[in-house]
Amino acid sequence: MVNSVKYILFFVILCIAVHNSQKAFSAEDLLKGYESIGYDINDTFMIKTSEDGEPFVIDFYQFLIMKFNRINFMNVGYDVVDDKVDPVPTPPALPTELSHKDEVEKINKYLSSEVLEYLDNTLSSYNTRYYKSETGVEAAEWIYYELLGYETSRDDVTINFFNNTFSAQPSIIARIEGTKSSDVVILGSHLDSITLSLNPSSSRSPGADDDGTGVVTGLQVFQALMNNNFKPERTVEIHFYAAEEAGLLGSKAVAKKYADDNVNVVGMMQIDMSGYDLNGPIGIVQDYTSADLNTFVELCLEGYSDLEYISTTCGYACSDHASWTENGYRSSFPFETAMGKDNPFIHTSQDTTSRISFKKVLEVSKFACGFVVELSYE
């Protein structure tokens, strides 16, 4: 009965949106439009909309309704099964001060707003990066080969696809082995995109901010680390997740694998949208994150960027950090603004680099590099 009420509510909301549009579209028109651009309209999703909620199944049309209205959910279906019962390893204590400022500032000199913009222009040139589209796979391959171009034939550096069974789109993990420890520090982003339009056949999903800005931050941080011949004491990984827009599928698969393998993760920070509103403060998400890690992220923001920050909340499963929290790991999610004041053009063809401040993306990349380097020391 509860699920039926949810479906009716979602349908009513979308009907209002359709009624208010310049041209009326039926559900059939909408689905045909998405099918014409390569979306699997027969897709189904087993989801949760709250931490303690019971999973329920939605079809592709109901999925669109939820995305149109920014209703967060975690996809618990496919090959990702919630059967982890043992706790993950206890992580080491976090630093209470910044101890490697000279090294971080040296590495940060390799970061460039111009390069960030160039990379994002390339990434957002794909028609869509939807997780079940051919161009979504091609975009993942572009990221992979871009990372390979930065790698300098070091034996301690690997670039690998993390293949998924739910789609051909892989996640990607760039890894620098620690010289003293196998404990892992993770910087994450998601590589997929989605379009939400009443006329999808004529709409692109460039995803320049969502989450092109996070992807290019990961690329630039990795490149800067390689250019500086960085050799961490703890293992450092840069993650690029598939299928975030479909309910965090990519990050959920990776986080569960790490939990099953008892990997000790020192901390995971997600960068998902970082380029809107140059003068606005970064929003440090307080819910479904680690308070201790958030405090450390604030320390990095103060020490390695010119950005201000405030506290905000984003609800259940709003980005890939939630997959790590769910599996018992420390995670943090610094967002481009306070939630609700963020980029209004995401999930549309207007989410382009012209609407992004790459000065802000650069500042985020600086404290992201600080996060990685500082936590990489024992």
Short mmCIF file of C-alpha atoms in Angstrom, two decimals:
data_model
loop_
_atom_site.label_atom_id
_atom_site.label_comp_id
_atom_site.label_asym_id
_atom_site.label_seq_id
_atom_site.Cartn_x
_atom_site.Cartn_y
_atom_site.Cartn_z
CA MET A 1 0.00 0.00 0.00
CA VAL A 2 2.84 2.38 0.89
CA ASN A 3 4.53 1.72 -2.43
CA SER A 4 1.28 2.30 -4.32
CA VAL A 5 0.90 5.69 -2.64
CA LYS A 6 4.47 6.58 -3.64
CA TYR A 7 3.82 5.66 -7.26
CA ILE A 8 0.61 7.70 -7.36
CA LEU A 9 2.44 10.69 -5.88
CA PHE A 10 5.27 10.42 -8.39
CA PHE A 11 2.78 10.16 -11.26
CA VAL A 12 0.81 13.22 -10.09
CA ILE A 13 4.01 15.29 -9.82
CA LEU A 14 5.11 14.41 -13.34
CA CYS A 15 1.63 15.01 -14.75
CA ILE A 16 1.72 18.53 -13.31
CA ALA A 17 5.11 19.11 -14.95
CA VAL A 18 3.80 17.82 -18.28
CA HIS A 19 0.62 19.90 -18.03
CA ASN A 20 2.67 23.04 -17.39
CA SER A 21 5.04 22.42 -20.28
CA GLN A 22 4.64 24.13 -23.64
CA LYS A 23 3.83 20.82 -25.30
CA ALA A 24 1.96 17.95 -23.69
CA PHE A 25 3.75 14.60 -23.67
CA SER A 26 2.17 11.29 -22.75
CA ALA A 27 4.07 8.66 -20.80
CA GLU A 28 4.36 6.74 -24.06
CA ASP A 29 5.85 9.77 -25.84
CA LEU A 30 8.31 10.26 -23.03
CA LEU A 31 9.47 6.63 -23.06
CA LYS A 32 9.78 6.59 -26.85
CA GLY A 33 11.94 9.69 -26.64
CA TYR A 34 14.29 8.06 -24.17
CA GLU A 35 14.38 4.85 -26.19
CA SER A 36 15.40 6.85 -29.27
CA ILE A 37 18.58 8.06 -27.52
CA GLY A 38 19.63 4.63 -26.32
CA TYR A 39 18.06 4.38 -22.87
CA ASP A 40 16.73 0.97 -21.79
CA ILE A 41 13.09 1.77 -21.12
CA ASN A 42 12.47 -1.79 -19.91
CA ASP A 43 14.96 -1.30 -17.09
CA THR A 44 13.77 -1.90 -13.53
CA PHE A 45 15.35 -0.80 -10.27
CA MET A 46 15.21 -2.36 -6.80
CA ILE A 47 15.66 0.66 -4.56
CA LYS A 48 15.59 2.08 -1.05
CA THR A 49 14.73 5.71 -0.30
CA SER A 50 15.82 5.64 3.33
CA GLU A 51 18.41 3.86 5.43
CA ASP A 52 15.90 1.65 7.21
CA GLY A 53 13.30 1.51 4.44
CA GLU A 54 12.19 -1.67 2.74
CA PRO A 55 13.40 -2.12 -0.84
CA PHE A 56 10.81 -1.85 -3.59
CA VAL A 57 10.87 -2.12 -7.38
CA ILE A 58 10.28 0.74 -9.78
CA ASP A 59 10.16 0.72 -13.56
CA PHE A 60 11.96 3.14 -15.87
CA TYR A 61 9.06 5.58 -15.99
CA GLN A 62 8.92 5.75 -12.20
CA PHE A 63 12.71 6.10 -12.17
CA LEU A 64 12.37 9.20 -14.39
CA ILE A 65 9.75 10.67 -12.09
CA MET A 66 12.06 10.29 -9.11
CA LYS A 67 14.98 11.84 -10.99
CA PHE A 68 12.82 14.73 -12.26
CA ASN A 69 12.01 15.56 -8.66
CA ARG A 70 15.48 14.92 -7.19
CA ILE A 71 14.27 12.11 -4.95
CA ASN A 72 17.40 10.30 -3.77
CA PHE A 73 17.57 6.53 -3.70
CA MET A 74 20.04 3.69 -3.47
CA ASN A 75 19.78 0.87 -5.98
CA VAL A 76 20.13 -2.41 -4.05
CA GLY A 77 19.48 -4.71 -6.99
CA TYR A 78 21.57 -6.41 -9.67
CA ASP A 79 24.78 -8.01 -8.42
CA VAL A 80 25.05 -5.78 -5.35
CA VAL A 81 23.71 -7.69 -2.35
CA ASP A 82 23.52 -6.36 1.20
CA ASP A 83 24.90 -9.40 3.00
CA LYS A 84 27.91 -7.90 4.77
CA VAL A 85 27.71 -8.67 8.49
CA ASP A 86 31.29 -8.33 9.75
CA PRO A 87 32.54 -4.83 10.63
CA VAL A 88 35.25 -3.29 8.47
CA PRO A 89 38.71 -2.71 10.00
CA THR A 90 39.01 0.16 12.45
CA PRO A 91 40.71 3.03 10.60
CA PRO A 92 43.69 4.91 12.03
CA ALA A 93 43.28 8.21 13.82
CA LEU A 94 42.93 11.29 11.65
CA PRO A 95 45.42 14.18 11.74
CA THR A 96 44.46 17.18 13.84
CA GLU A 97 46.75 19.55 11.95
CA LEU A 98 48.26 19.89 8.49
CA SER A 99 51.83 18.58 8.50
CA HIS A 100 52.82 18.50 4.82
CA LYS A 101 51.99 21.95 3.53
CA ASP A 102 55.22 22.45 1.60
CA GLU A 103 54.71 19.20 -0.32
CA VAL A 104 51.04 19.87 -1.03
CA GLU A 105 51.71 23.41 -2.23
CA LYS A 106 54.47 22.11 -4.50
CA ILE A 107 52.10 19.52 -6.02
CA ASN A 108 49.28 22.05 -6.32
CA LYS A 109 51.43 24.16 -8.65
CA TYR A 110 50.76 21.51 -11.29
CA LEU A 111 46.99 22.18 -11.11
CA SER A 112 45.51 24.50 -13.70
CA SER A 113 42.04 25.97 -14.23
CA GLU A 114 42.71 26.01 -17.97
CA VAL A 115 43.51 22.28 -18.02
CA LEU A 116 40.48 21.52 -15.85
CA GLU A 117 38.27 23.37 -18.34
CA TYR A 118 39.90 21.63 -21.32
CA LEU A 119 39.32 18.21 -19.75
CA ASP A 120 35.72 19.02 -18.88
CA ASN A 121 35.03 20.30 -22.40
CA THR A 122 36.24 16.96 -23.75
CA LEU A 123 34.29 14.89 -21.23
CA SER A 124 31.07 16.86 -21.72
CA SER A 125 31.32 16.56 -25.51
CA TYR A 126 29.92 13.02 -25.31
CA ASN A 127 26.22 13.10 -26.15
CA THR A 128 25.46 11.24 -22.93
CA ARG A 129 27.39 9.27 -20.34
CA TYR A 130 24.31 7.34 -19.20
CA TYR A 131 25.45 4.04 -17.75
CA LYS A 132 23.74 1.87 -20.37
CA SER A 133 24.71 3.94 -23.40
CA GLU A 134 27.55 3.28 -25.85
CA THR A 135 28.89 6.78 -25.33
CA GLY A 136 28.81 6.18 -21.57
CA VAL A 137 31.26 3.33 -22.12
CA GLU A 138 33.34 5.44 -24.52
CA ALA A 139 33.59 8.22 -21.92
CA ALA A 140 34.85 5.72 -19.33
CA GLU A 141 37.46 4.51 -21.82
CA TRP A 142 38.55 8.10 -22.45
CA ILE A 143 39.09 8.61 -18.70
CA TYR A 144 41.06 5.35 -18.52
CA TYR A 145 43.40 6.31 -21.35
CA GLU A 146 43.79 9.84 -20.01
CA LEU A 147 44.99 8.35 -16.72
CA LEU A 148 47.36 6.03 -18.59
CA GLY A 149 48.85 9.09 -20.26
CA TYR A 150 49.74 10.53 -16.85
CA GLU A 151 51.18 7.28 -15.50
CA THR A 152 54.95 7.18 -15.90
CA SER A 153 55.60 3.42 -16.12
CA ARG A 154 56.03 3.17 -12.37
CA ASP A 155 55.73 -0.33 -10.92
CA ASP A 156 53.79 1.01 -7.95
CA VAL A 157 51.07 2.66 -10.08
CA THR A 158 48.14 0.85 -11.72
CA ILE A 159 45.11 2.00 -13.71
CA ASN A 160 42.32 -0.58 -13.79
CA PHE A 161 38.72 -0.95 -14.88
CA PHE A 162 36.36 -2.22 -12.21
CA ASN A 163 33.94 -4.14 -14.42
CA ASN A 164 30.26 -4.38 -13.55
CA THR A 165 27.56 -6.91 -14.39
CA PHE A 166 24.73 -4.37 -14.34
CA SER A 167 26.06 -2.61 -17.47
CA ALA A 168 29.05 -2.40 -19.80
CA GLN A 169 30.10 0.90 -18.22
CA PRO A 170 33.00 0.21 -15.84
CA SER A 171 34.24 2.16 -12.88
CA ILE A 172 37.93 3.12 -12.97
CA ILE A 173 40.51 3.01 -10.18
CA ALA A 174 43.91 4.72 -10.34
CA ARG A 175 46.11 3.35 -7.55
CA ILE A 176 49.45 4.39 -6.08
CA GLU A 177 50.78 1.71 -3.74
CA GLY A 178 51.83 2.85 -0.29
CA THR A 179 55.48 2.49 0.67
CA LYS A 180 54.63 1.52 4.26
CA SER A 181 50.96 0.53 4.42
CA SER A 182 48.14 -1.04 2.42
CA ASP A 183 45.59 1.21 4.15
CA VAL A 184 43.77 3.21 1.47
CA VAL A 185 42.93 6.89 1.01
CA ILE A 186 40.18 7.44 -1.60
CA LEU A 187 39.18 10.46 -3.70
CA GLY A 188 35.98 9.71 -5.63
CA SER A 189 33.69 11.07 -8.36
CA HIS A 190 31.14 9.61 -10.76
CA LEU A 191 31.64 9.44 -14.51
CA ASP A 192 28.05 8.94 -15.75
CA SER A 193 25.44 11.56 -16.64
CA ILE A 194 21.72 11.69 -17.36
CA THR A 195 19.27 13.95 -19.16
CA LEU A 196 15.84 14.79 -17.76
CA SER A 197 13.70 16.31 -20.47
CA LEU A 198 10.12 16.11 -21.70
CA ASN A 199 11.62 15.95 -25.17
CA PRO A 200 14.66 13.71 -24.65
CA SER A 201 15.19 12.85 -28.33
CA SER A 202 16.51 16.38 -28.87
CA SER A 203 18.36 16.68 -25.57
CA ARG A 204 21.98 15.95 -24.63
CA SER A 205 23.36 15.20 -21.17
CA PRO A 206 26.80 16.82 -21.11
CA GLY A 207 27.05 16.64 -17.31
CA ALA A 208 29.82 19.24 -17.18
CA ASP A 209 29.15 20.01 -13.52
CA ASP A 210 27.35 16.78 -12.60
CA ASP A 211 29.83 15.25 -12.36
CA GLY A 212 32.33 16.45 -14.92
CA THR A 213 33.86 18.76 -12.32
CA GLY A 214 34.48 15.85 -9.95
CA VAL A 215 35.99 13.71 -12.70
CA VAL A 216 38.39 16.39 -13.91
CA THR A 217 39.43 17.11 -10.32
CA GLY A 218 40.35 13.44 -9.96
CA LEU A 219 42.23 13.50 -13.26
CA GLN A 220 44.17 16.65 -12.42
CA VAL A 221 45.04 15.53 -8.89
CA PHE A 222 46.36 12.24 -10.24
CA GLN A 223 48.35 14.04 -12.94
CA ALA A 224 49.83 16.43 -10.37
CA LEU A 225 50.83 13.52 -8.11
CA MET A 226 52.52 11.80 -11.05
CA ASN A 227 54.29 14.96 -12.16
CA ASN A 228 55.69 15.33 -8.65
CA ASN A 229 56.75 11.64 -8.46
CA PHE A 230 54.60 11.35 -5.35
CA LYS A 231 55.18 8.18 -3.31
CA PRO A 232 52.70 7.89 -0.45
CA GLU A 233 53.23 5.95 2.75
CA ARG A 234 49.62 4.75 2.57
CA THR A 235 48.00 3.61 -0.66
CA VAL A 236 46.18 6.35 -2.56
CA GLU A 237 43.31 5.64 -4.97
CA ILE A 238 41.38 7.94 -7.30
CA HIS A 239 37.97 6.45 -8.14
CA PHE A 240 35.63 7.23 -11.04
CA TYR A 241 32.30 5.45 -10.48
CA ALA A 242 29.84 4.15 -13.04
CA ALA A 243 26.06 4.46 -12.69
CA GLU A 244 25.74 6.94 -9.82
CA GLU A 245 22.62 8.39 -11.44
CA ALA A 246 21.01 4.93 -11.38
CA GLY A 247 21.23 4.72 -7.61
CA LEU A 248 24.96 4.61 -6.75
CA LEU A 249 25.42 1.24 -8.42
CA GLY A 250 29.10 1.67 -9.29
CA SER A 251 30.31 2.92 -5.92
CA LYS A 252 28.13 0.42 -4.09
CA ALA A 253 29.82 -2.45 -5.93
CA VAL A 254 33.31 -1.10 -5.18
CA ALA A 255 32.61 -0.30 -1.52
CA LYS A 256 31.08 -3.71 -0.92
CA LYS A 257 34.08 -5.44 -2.53
CA TYR A 258 36.43 -3.49 -0.26
CA ALA A 259 34.31 -4.35 2.78
CA ASP A 260 34.21 -8.05 1.83
CA ASP A 261 38.01 -7.98 1.39
CA ASN A 262 38.47 -6.20 4.74
CA VAL A 263 40.30 -3.29 3.14
CA ASN A 264 41.17 -0.63 5.70
CA VAL A 265 40.03 2.71 4.26
CA VAL A 266 41.49 5.71 6.10
CA GLY A 267 38.92 8.03 4.55
CA MET A 268 36.87 8.50 1.37
CA MET A 269 35.99 11.93 -0.01
CA GLN A 270 33.49 12.35 -2.84
CA ILE A 271 33.63 15.29 -5.26
CA ASP A 272 30.28 15.51 -7.03
CA MET A 273 29.65 19.01 -8.47
CA SER A 274 32.13 21.70 -7.53
CA GLY A 275 31.93 24.51 -10.10
CA TYR A 276 28.76 26.53 -9.52
CA ASP A 277 28.68 29.94 -7.84
CA LEU A 278 32.28 31.15 -7.57
CA ASN A 279 31.64 33.30 -4.51
CA GLY A 280 29.38 30.86 -2.69
CA PRO A 281 30.70 28.69 0.16
CA ILE A 282 31.31 24.96 -0.09
CA GLY A 283 28.64 22.93 1.67
CA ILE A 284 30.05 20.25 3.99
CA VAL A 285 27.38 17.57 4.03
CA GLN A 286 26.68 16.51 7.61
CA ASP A 287 24.25 13.63 7.16
CA TYR A 288 25.36 10.11 6.16
CA THR A 289 28.98 11.20 6.50
CA SER A 290 31.70 10.96 9.17
CA ALA A 291 31.84 13.90 11.58
CA ASP A 292 35.56 13.29 12.25
CA LEU A 293 36.42 13.16 8.55
CA ASN A 294 34.31 16.26 7.89
CA THR A 295 36.40 18.11 10.48
CA PHE A 296 39.57 17.04 8.68
CA VAL A 297 38.12 18.13 5.30
CA GLU A 298 37.40 21.55 6.82
CA LEU A 299 41.03 21.69 7.92
CA CYS A 300 42.12 21.01 4.32
CA LEU A 301 39.72 23.64 3.00
CA GLU A 302 41.16 26.24 5.35
CA GLY A 303 44.76 25.30 4.65
CA TYR A 304 44.77 24.68 0.90
CA SER A 305 42.04 26.83 -0.66
CA ASP A 306 40.54 30.29 -0.61
CA LEU A 307 37.02 28.90 -0.21
CA GLU A 308 34.61 29.47 2.63
CA TYR A 309 32.41 26.63 3.87
CA ILE A 310 29.16 26.02 5.71
CA SER A 311 27.30 22.96 6.94
CA THR A 312 24.51 21.47 4.84
CA THR A 313 22.54 18.24 4.47
CA CYS A 314 21.55 16.31 1.38
CA GLY A 315 19.45 13.35 2.55
CA TYR A 316 19.82 9.64 1.99
CA ALA A 317 21.99 8.33 -0.86
CA CYS A 318 22.58 11.71 -2.53
CA SER A 319 26.00 10.70 -3.90
CA ASP A 320 28.62 7.97 -3.84
CA HIS A 321 29.97 8.73 -0.38
CA ALA A 322 26.80 7.06 0.91
CA SER A 323 27.93 3.68 -0.44
CA TRP A 324 31.02 3.86 1.76
CA THR A 325 29.08 5.04 4.79
CA GLU A 326 26.65 2.15 4.32
CA ASN A 327 29.53 -0.31 4.38
CA GLY A 328 30.93 1.10 7.61
CA TYR A 329 33.66 3.37 6.25
CA ARG A 330 34.42 7.02 6.97
CA SER A 331 33.27 9.26 4.14
CA SER A 332 32.88 12.97 3.46
CA PHE A 333 31.09 14.98 0.79
CA PRO A 334 32.05 18.63 0.26
CA PHE A 335 29.48 20.05 -2.18
CA GLU A 336 29.66 23.13 -4.42
CA THR A 337 27.12 25.13 -2.35
CA ALA A 338 24.57 24.70 0.38
CA MET A 339 22.13 22.06 -0.83
CA GLY A 340 19.28 23.73 -2.69
CA LYS A 341 21.46 26.60 -3.94
CA ASP A 342 23.41 24.40 -6.35
CA ASN A 343 23.52 24.38 -10.13
CA PRO A 344 19.90 24.45 -11.44
CA PHE A 345 20.95 23.18 -14.87
CA ILE A 346 22.10 19.68 -13.90
CA HIS A 347 20.45 16.75 -15.68
CA THR A 348 19.73 19.00 -18.68
CA SER A 349 21.44 19.90 -21.93
CA GLN A 350 22.42 23.20 -20.31
CA ASP A 351 24.83 21.62 -17.82
CA THR A 352 27.80 22.89 -19.82
CA THR A 353 31.22 24.32 -19.04
CA SER A 354 29.96 27.82 -19.83
CA ARG A 355 28.05 27.76 -16.54
CA ILE A 356 31.01 26.61 -14.44
CA SER A 357 33.62 28.62 -12.54
CA PHE A 358 36.87 26.74 -13.11
CA LYS A 359 38.51 29.03 -10.59
CA LYS A 360 36.28 27.36 -8.01
CA VAL A 361 36.98 23.89 -9.43
CA LEU A 362 40.69 24.69 -9.10
CA GLU A 363 40.29 25.65 -5.44
CA VAL A 364 38.39 22.42 -4.78
CA SER A 365 41.15 20.47 -6.56
CA LYS A 366 43.73 22.11 -4.30
CA PHE A 367 42.10 21.00 -1.07
CA ALA A 368 41.32 17.60 -2.60
CA CYS A 369 45.04 17.19 -3.26
CA GLY A 370 45.71 18.26 0.32
CA PHE A 371 43.23 15.67 1.58
CA VAL A 372 44.99 12.90 -0.34
CA VAL A 373 48.55 13.87 0.57
CA GLU A 374 47.94 14.60 4.25
CA LEU A 375 46.06 11.34 4.83
CA SER A 376 48.66 9.35 2.90
CA TYR A 377 51.17 9.74 5.74
CA GLU A 378 51.03 7.41 8.72
#
